[in-house]
PDB file of C-alpha atoms in Angstrom:
ATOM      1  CA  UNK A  11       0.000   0.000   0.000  1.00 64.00           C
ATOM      2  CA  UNK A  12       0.957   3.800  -0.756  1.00 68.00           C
ATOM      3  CA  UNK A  13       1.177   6.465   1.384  1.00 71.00           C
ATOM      4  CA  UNK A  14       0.857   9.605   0.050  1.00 70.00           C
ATOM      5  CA  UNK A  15       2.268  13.039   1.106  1.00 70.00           C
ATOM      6  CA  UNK A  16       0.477  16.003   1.322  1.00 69.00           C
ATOM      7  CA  UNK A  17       2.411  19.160   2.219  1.00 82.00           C
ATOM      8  CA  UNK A  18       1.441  21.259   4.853  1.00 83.00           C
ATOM      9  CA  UNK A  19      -0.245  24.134   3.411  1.00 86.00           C
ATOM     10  CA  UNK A  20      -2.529  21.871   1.307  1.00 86.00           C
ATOM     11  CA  UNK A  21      -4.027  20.577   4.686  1.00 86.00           C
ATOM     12  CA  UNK A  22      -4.463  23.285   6.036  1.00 90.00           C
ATOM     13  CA  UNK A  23      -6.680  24.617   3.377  1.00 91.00           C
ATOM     14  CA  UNK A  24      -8.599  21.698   3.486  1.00 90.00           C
ATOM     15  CA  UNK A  25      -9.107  22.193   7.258  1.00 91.00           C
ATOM     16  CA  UNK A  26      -9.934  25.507   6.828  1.00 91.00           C
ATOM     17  CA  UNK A  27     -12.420  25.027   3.685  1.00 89.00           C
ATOM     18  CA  UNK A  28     -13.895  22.161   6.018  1.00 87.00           C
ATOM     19  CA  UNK A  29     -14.363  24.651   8.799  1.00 84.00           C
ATOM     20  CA  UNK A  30     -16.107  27.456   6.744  1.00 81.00           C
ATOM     21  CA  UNK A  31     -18.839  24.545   5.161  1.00 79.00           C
ATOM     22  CA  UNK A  32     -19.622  23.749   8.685  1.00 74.00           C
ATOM     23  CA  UNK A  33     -19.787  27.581   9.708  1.00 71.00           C
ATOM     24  CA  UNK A  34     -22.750  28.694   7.325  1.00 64.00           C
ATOM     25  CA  UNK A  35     -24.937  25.545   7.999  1.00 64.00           C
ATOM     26  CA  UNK A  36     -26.110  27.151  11.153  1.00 62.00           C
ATOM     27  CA  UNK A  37     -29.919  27.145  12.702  1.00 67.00           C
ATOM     28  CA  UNK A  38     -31.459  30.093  13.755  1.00 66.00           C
ATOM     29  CA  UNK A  39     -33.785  29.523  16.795  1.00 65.00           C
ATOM     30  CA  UNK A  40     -36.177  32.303  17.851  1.00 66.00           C
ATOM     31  CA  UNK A  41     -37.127  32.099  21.825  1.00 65.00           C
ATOM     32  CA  UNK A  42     -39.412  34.941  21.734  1.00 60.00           C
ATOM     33  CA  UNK A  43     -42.808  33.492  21.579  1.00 57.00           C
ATOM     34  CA  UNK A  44     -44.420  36.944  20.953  1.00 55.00           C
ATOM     35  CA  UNK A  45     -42.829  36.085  16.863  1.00 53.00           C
ATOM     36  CA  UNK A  46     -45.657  33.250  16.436  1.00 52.00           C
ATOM     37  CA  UNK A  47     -48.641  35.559  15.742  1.00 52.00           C
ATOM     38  CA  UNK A  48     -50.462  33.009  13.394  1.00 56.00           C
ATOM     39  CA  UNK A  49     -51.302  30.945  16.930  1.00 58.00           C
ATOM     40  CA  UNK A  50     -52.172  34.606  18.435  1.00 62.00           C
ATOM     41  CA  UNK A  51     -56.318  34.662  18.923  1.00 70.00           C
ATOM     42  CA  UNK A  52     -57.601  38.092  17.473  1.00 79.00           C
ATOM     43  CA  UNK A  53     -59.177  40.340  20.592  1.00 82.00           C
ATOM     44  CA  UNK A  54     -62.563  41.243  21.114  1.00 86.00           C
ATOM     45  CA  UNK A  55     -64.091  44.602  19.878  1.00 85.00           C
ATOM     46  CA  UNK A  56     -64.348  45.471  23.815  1.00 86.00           C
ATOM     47  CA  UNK A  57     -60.894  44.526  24.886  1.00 88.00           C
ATOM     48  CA  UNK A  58     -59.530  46.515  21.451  1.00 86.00           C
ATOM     49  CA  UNK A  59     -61.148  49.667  22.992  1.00 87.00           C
ATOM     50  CA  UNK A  60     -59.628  49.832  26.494  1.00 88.00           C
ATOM     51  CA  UNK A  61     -56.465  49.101  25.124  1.00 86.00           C
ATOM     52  CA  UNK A  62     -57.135  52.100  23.360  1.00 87.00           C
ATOM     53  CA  UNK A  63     -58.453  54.033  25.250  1.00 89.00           C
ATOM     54  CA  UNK A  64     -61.355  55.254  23.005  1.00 88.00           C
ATOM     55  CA  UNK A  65     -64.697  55.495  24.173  1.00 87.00           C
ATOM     56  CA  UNK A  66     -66.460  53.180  21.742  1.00 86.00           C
ATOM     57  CA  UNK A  67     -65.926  49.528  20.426  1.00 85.00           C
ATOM     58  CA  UNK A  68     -67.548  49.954  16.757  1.00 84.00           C
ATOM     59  CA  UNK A  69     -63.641  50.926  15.012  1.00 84.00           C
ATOM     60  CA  UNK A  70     -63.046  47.423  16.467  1.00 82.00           C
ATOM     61  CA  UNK A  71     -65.946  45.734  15.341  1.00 83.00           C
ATOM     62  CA  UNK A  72     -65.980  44.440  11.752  1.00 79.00           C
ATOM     63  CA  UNK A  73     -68.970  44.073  10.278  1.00 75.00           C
ATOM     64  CA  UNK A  74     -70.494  46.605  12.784  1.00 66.00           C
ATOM     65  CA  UNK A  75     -68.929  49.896  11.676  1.00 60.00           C
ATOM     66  CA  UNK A  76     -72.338  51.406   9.507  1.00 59.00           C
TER      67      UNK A  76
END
């Protein structure tokens, strides 16, 4: 069986080409849970207007604004 050389430099840019593939296959994980606003329930007409702090609930109510 062969063994074959390799100089120095070539292994290190195999090393380093090997580290910078591994770098960019990173996963982002998001911990806020305020980001998931499709599970989010919508808030009633009532709850819309104290937040607010208008007087009436019919801007919040659609369907209900005539």
């Amino acid at each position: 069986m062969k063994k074959i050389k390799c100089p120095r430099s070539i292994v290190a840019i195999l090393v380093l080409l090997f580290a910078v593939s591994v770098s960019n296959c990173s996963v982002n994980w998001r911990t806020n849970r305020a980001t998931h606003s499709h599970k989010a329930k919508k808030l009633p007409p009532g709850q819309a207007k104290k937040l607010h702090g208008d007087k009436s609930a019919k801007r919040y109510a659609p369907g209900h604004n005539k």
